[in-house]
Amino acid sequence: TQLLEQSPQFLSIQEGENLTVYCNSSSVFSSLQWYRQEPGEGPVLLVTVVTGGEVKKLKRLTFQFGDARKDSSLHITAAQTGDTGLYLCADVKTGANSKLTFGKGITLSVRP
Amino acid sequence: DAEITQSPRHKITETGRQVTLACHQTWNHNNMFWYRQDLGHGLRLIHYSYGVQDTNKGEVSDGYSVSRSNTEDLPLTLESAASSQTSVYFCASSDLDQETQYFGPGTRLLVL
C-alpha cells in the first residue's frame, strides 16, 4: 500500500514570507495532483504533474515533481492571507477508472 | 453552470439510525466518489462508481453502502450509524479518462 507523507503538518507564517511544503511517497507516483481546500469547502485542483523533474507555475505557486517521481514540493512566494487553507497532495491512478489516494494534508495559516 | 451538490449540509443523528447523504452532479460525469475527512487522517475513500449500476468499495467502506441508478446521483447510506462515523463527508465526480475530480461542499455529520 502506498504511503503519502506531507510535511510539515502545520505552518503559520506572516504575509509576504516565502514557504515550501512537501509530499513524499513510499513508491513511484503515477502522476501527482495538488489540491487546496478552504474552510467549509471541498478541495479544488491546483495542478497535475506527470513527468519526473517537471516544474509548473501558477501565479505565485511553483510546483516541482522529483526526478524519480517519488516526491513533490510546493513553493509559495510572498504568501498572502488568501493562501490560507489545507494543501493536499494526491497520487493519481490514471486511465478510464481514475482514482485518487490523498495525503493527510498541510494546514497553512498566513497572518496579515 | 454545471455543479455538484450535497445534502444535507449538516446532519445530527443518533446511534443505530439509518442515514442517507445525497450527492447530485450535473456534469454528466461517469465517475463518482465518496470520501470522509477526519483530523489526522486526511481524505479517505469510502465507495466509488464508474458508471450506472457499478459500485466499488474503498479503503473505509465498512458500515456504508452506495447505489448508482442514474448518472447524476450517488447516495451514501450509513446502515446503522455509529459515533465513529462522525465526520465530514465529501462527494466528488470526474469524467471518463479525466483525472480531475470536482468536489461538493461537504456534509458535516454528527452521530450522538
Short mmCIF file of C-alpha atoms in Angstrom, two decimals:
data_model
loop_
_atom_site.label_atom_id
_atom_site.label_comp_id
_atom_site.label_asym_id
_atom_site.label_seq_id
_atom_site.Cartn_x
_atom_site.Cartn_y
_atom_site.Cartn_z
CA THR A 1 0.00 0.00 0.00
CA GLN A 2 1.40 3.36 -1.00
CA LEU A 3 2.02 5.80 1.83
CA LEU A 4 1.93 9.54 1.17
CA GLU A 5 3.57 11.80 3.71
CA GLN A 6 3.11 15.54 3.69
CA SER A 7 5.26 17.93 5.68
CA PRO A 8 5.08 19.99 7.68
CA GLN A 9 1.61 19.19 9.05
CA PHE A 10 1.03 22.77 10.16
CA LEU A 11 2.60 26.05 9.10
CA SER A 12 1.87 29.57 10.28
CA ILE A 13 3.65 32.44 8.58
CA GLN A 14 3.43 36.18 8.12
CA GLU A 15 2.06 37.68 4.94
CA GLY A 16 4.87 38.32 2.45
CA GLU A 17 7.03 35.38 3.54
CA ASN A 18 8.03 32.51 1.26
CA LEU A 19 7.40 28.87 2.09
CA THR A 20 7.93 25.37 0.76
CA VAL A 21 5.95 22.27 1.65
CA TYR A 22 6.49 18.68 0.62
CA CYS A 23 4.79 15.48 -0.43
CA ASN A 24 6.71 12.20 -0.36
CA SER A 25 5.71 8.71 -1.37
CA SER A 26 6.92 5.25 -0.46
CA SER A 27 6.61 4.29 -4.12
CA VAL A 28 6.66 5.96 -7.52
CA PHE A 29 3.75 8.22 -8.31
CA SER A 30 1.73 7.50 -11.45
CA SER A 31 1.07 11.21 -11.57
CA LEU A 32 0.52 13.64 -8.74
CA GLN A 33 -2.01 16.33 -8.03
CA TRP A 34 -2.07 19.20 -5.54
CA TYR A 35 -5.41 20.44 -4.21
CA ARG A 36 -6.27 23.36 -1.96
CA GLN A 37 -9.19 23.23 0.43
CA GLU A 38 -10.58 26.32 2.10
CA PRO A 39 -12.54 26.07 5.36
CA GLY A 40 -16.07 24.78 4.83
CA GLU A 41 -15.49 23.86 1.20
CA GLY A 42 -14.36 20.90 -0.87
CA PRO A 43 -10.85 20.57 -2.31
CA VAL A 44 -10.09 22.31 -5.60
CA LEU A 45 -7.41 21.12 -8.02
CA LEU A 46 -4.36 23.36 -8.36
CA VAL A 47 -2.10 21.32 -10.64
CA THR A 48 -1.27 17.91 -12.06
CA VAL A 49 2.35 16.86 -12.61
CA VAL A 50 3.23 13.81 -14.62
CA THR A 51 6.88 13.83 -15.74
CA GLY A 52 9.87 13.49 -13.42
CA GLY A 53 11.62 16.84 -12.99
CA GLU A 54 8.57 18.76 -14.18
CA VAL A 55 8.04 22.29 -12.86
CA LYS A 56 4.72 24.10 -13.13
CA LYS A 57 3.87 27.62 -12.07
CA LEU A 58 0.51 29.01 -11.07
CA LYS A 59 0.97 32.72 -10.30
CA ARG A 60 2.97 32.75 -7.02
CA LEU A 61 2.83 28.96 -6.62
CA THR A 62 5.61 26.76 -8.04
CA PHE A 63 5.16 23.00 -8.13
CA GLN A 64 8.06 20.63 -8.67
CA PHE A 65 7.96 16.90 -9.30
CA GLY A 66 11.04 14.94 -8.26
CA ASP A 67 13.21 13.31 -10.89
CA ALA A 68 12.38 9.87 -9.52
CA ARG A 69 8.66 10.74 -9.26
CA LYS A 70 8.57 9.86 -5.56
CA ASP A 71 8.34 13.38 -4.18
CA SER A 72 6.95 16.81 -4.93
CA SER A 73 7.24 20.29 -3.49
CA LEU A 74 5.03 23.35 -3.49
CA HIS A 75 6.70 26.73 -3.10
CA ILE A 76 4.68 29.87 -2.44
CA THR A 77 6.33 33.23 -3.00
CA ALA A 78 5.20 36.24 -0.98
CA ALA A 79 2.33 34.46 0.72
CA GLN A 80 -1.00 36.24 1.02
CA THR A 81 -3.84 35.72 3.50
CA GLY A 82 -5.85 34.24 0.64
CA ASP A 83 -3.36 31.35 0.50
CA THR A 84 -4.63 30.12 3.87
CA GLY A 85 -6.06 26.63 3.65
CA LEU A 86 -5.36 22.91 3.61
CA TYR A 87 -3.00 21.73 0.87
CA LEU A 88 -3.45 18.12 -0.18
CA CYS A 89 -1.35 16.03 -2.49
CA ALA A 90 -2.83 13.00 -4.20
CA ASP A 91 -1.46 10.09 -6.15
CA VAL A 92 -3.46 9.59 -9.31
CA LYS A 93 -4.26 6.16 -10.66
CA THR A 94 -4.60 7.01 -14.31
CA GLY A 95 -6.81 5.62 -17.02
CA ALA A 96 -10.54 5.23 -17.59
CA ASN A 97 -11.08 4.26 -13.97
CA SER A 98 -9.11 7.05 -12.39
CA LYS A 99 -8.83 7.12 -8.60
CA LEU A 100 -7.01 9.31 -6.08
CA THR A 101 -5.12 8.48 -2.89
CA PHE A 102 -4.66 11.54 -0.69
CA GLY A 103 -2.03 12.54 1.81
CA LYS A 104 -3.15 13.90 5.17
CA GLY A 105 -2.62 17.50 4.14
CA ILE A 106 -0.73 20.59 5.26
CA THR A 107 -2.61 23.29 7.14
CA LEU A 108 -1.28 26.70 6.15
CA SER A 109 -2.19 29.87 8.00
CA VAL A 110 -0.99 33.20 6.62
CA ARG A 111 -1.25 36.02 9.15
CA PRO A 112 -1.85 39.61 7.99
CA ASP B 1 -23.49 26.17 -14.76
CA ALA B 2 -22.74 22.53 -14.07
CA GLU B 3 -22.17 21.71 -10.44
CA ILE B 4 -22.06 19.07 -7.74
CA THR B 5 -24.29 19.44 -4.70
CA GLN B 6 -24.60 17.61 -1.42
CA SER B 7 -27.49 17.49 1.02
CA PRO B 8 -27.99 17.96 3.80
CA ARG B 9 -25.03 20.22 4.62
CA HIS B 10 -25.34 19.42 8.32
CA LYS B 11 -26.93 16.41 9.99
CA ILE B 12 -27.26 15.23 13.57
CA THR B 13 -28.45 11.70 14.16
CA GLU B 14 -28.46 9.04 16.84
CA THR B 15 -26.50 5.83 17.06
CA GLY B 16 -28.23 2.98 15.27
CA ARG B 17 -30.29 5.08 12.87
CA GLN B 18 -30.03 4.73 9.11
CA VAL B 19 -28.80 7.89 7.39
CA THR B 20 -28.59 8.73 3.69
CA LEU B 21 -26.44 11.52 2.33
CA ALA B 22 -27.27 12.79 -1.14
CA CYS B 23 -24.85 13.72 -3.93
CA HIS B 24 -26.02 15.13 -7.26
CA GLN B 25 -23.90 16.28 -10.19
CA THR B 26 -24.97 17.96 -13.40
CA TRP B 27 -21.75 17.44 -15.38
CA ASN B 28 -22.89 14.05 -16.70
CA HIS B 29 -19.68 12.56 -15.29
CA ASN B 30 -19.28 8.79 -15.33
CA ASN B 31 -17.17 8.58 -12.16
CA MET B 32 -18.40 9.47 -8.67
CA PHE B 33 -16.69 9.10 -5.31
CA TRP B 34 -17.44 9.39 -1.61
CA TYR B 35 -14.76 10.39 0.91
CA ARG B 36 -14.70 11.08 4.61
CA GLN B 37 -12.37 13.65 6.10
CA ASP B 38 -11.15 13.42 9.68
CA LEU B 39 -8.43 15.23 11.59
CA GLY B 40 -5.21 13.29 11.34
CA HIS B 41 -6.45 11.08 8.50
CA GLY B 42 -7.00 13.37 5.55
CA LEU B 43 -9.46 12.28 2.86
CA ARG B 44 -10.23 8.57 2.78
CA LEU B 45 -12.18 6.85 0.03
CA ILE B 46 -15.39 5.12 1.12
CA HIS B 47 -17.06 3.96 -2.10
CA TYR B 48 -16.87 4.85 -5.76
CA SER B 49 -18.68 4.23 -9.02
CA TYR B 50 -17.50 4.26 -12.62
CA GLY B 51 -20.99 4.27 -14.12
CA VAL B 52 -24.63 3.30 -13.68
CA GLN B 53 -25.03 0.05 -11.76
CA ASP B 54 -21.29 -0.01 -10.94
CA THR B 55 -20.14 0.35 -7.32
CA ASN B 56 -16.81 -0.42 -5.64
CA LYS B 57 -15.50 -0.46 -2.09
CA GLY B 58 -12.83 1.99 -0.99
CA GLU B 59 -10.44 1.73 1.93
CA VAL B 60 -13.04 2.53 4.64
CA SER B 61 -16.26 1.00 3.31
CA ASP B 62 -17.44 -0.94 6.40
CA GLY B 63 -20.83 0.35 7.58
CA TYR B 64 -21.53 2.25 4.34
CA SER B 65 -23.30 1.42 1.10
CA VAL B 66 -23.98 3.18 -2.20
CA SER B 67 -26.15 2.59 -5.23
CA ARG B 68 -25.92 4.12 -8.73
CA SER B 69 -29.26 4.03 -10.52
CA ASN B 70 -28.54 7.02 -12.78
CA THR B 71 -25.58 9.12 -13.92
CA GLU B 72 -26.34 12.15 -11.76
CA ASP B 73 -26.71 10.66 -8.26
CA LEU B 74 -24.67 8.56 -5.84
CA PRO B 75 -26.38 8.46 -2.42
CA LEU B 76 -24.33 7.23 0.53
CA THR B 77 -26.16 5.22 3.20
CA LEU B 78 -24.99 4.55 6.73
CA GLU B 79 -26.88 1.37 7.59
CA SER B 80 -26.67 1.80 11.37
CA ALA B 81 -24.89 4.99 12.33
CA ALA B 82 -22.05 4.74 14.83
CA SER B 83 -20.23 7.51 16.72
CA SER B 84 -17.08 6.58 14.78
CA GLN B 85 -18.86 7.76 11.65
CA THR B 86 -18.98 11.34 12.88
CA SER B 87 -17.07 13.11 10.14
CA VAL B 88 -17.23 15.46 7.18
CA TYR B 89 -18.28 13.67 4.02
CA PHE B 90 -17.33 14.80 0.53
CA CYS B 91 -18.69 13.66 -2.78
CA ALA B 92 -16.69 14.11 -5.98
CA SER B 93 -17.07 13.37 -9.66
CA SER B 94 -14.83 13.09 -12.70
CA ASP B 95 -15.30 12.39 -16.37
CA LEU B 96 -14.15 9.24 -18.14
CA ASP B 97 -10.39 9.37 -18.81
CA GLN B 98 -10.13 12.62 -16.83
CA GLU B 99 -8.09 12.75 -13.65
CA THR B 100 -9.52 15.95 -12.20
CA GLN B 101 -12.09 15.36 -9.50
CA TYR B 102 -14.66 18.04 -8.70
CA PHE B 103 -15.76 18.10 -5.10
CA GLY B 104 -19.03 19.03 -3.49
CA PRO B 105 -19.20 21.37 -0.48
CA GLY B 106 -19.38 18.54 2.05
CA THR B 107 -21.84 17.23 4.64
CA ARG B 108 -20.96 17.53 8.31
CA LEU B 109 -22.43 14.52 10.16
CA LEU B 110 -22.62 14.17 13.93
CA VAL B 111 -23.65 10.81 15.39
CA LEU B 112 -24.67 11.01 19.05
#
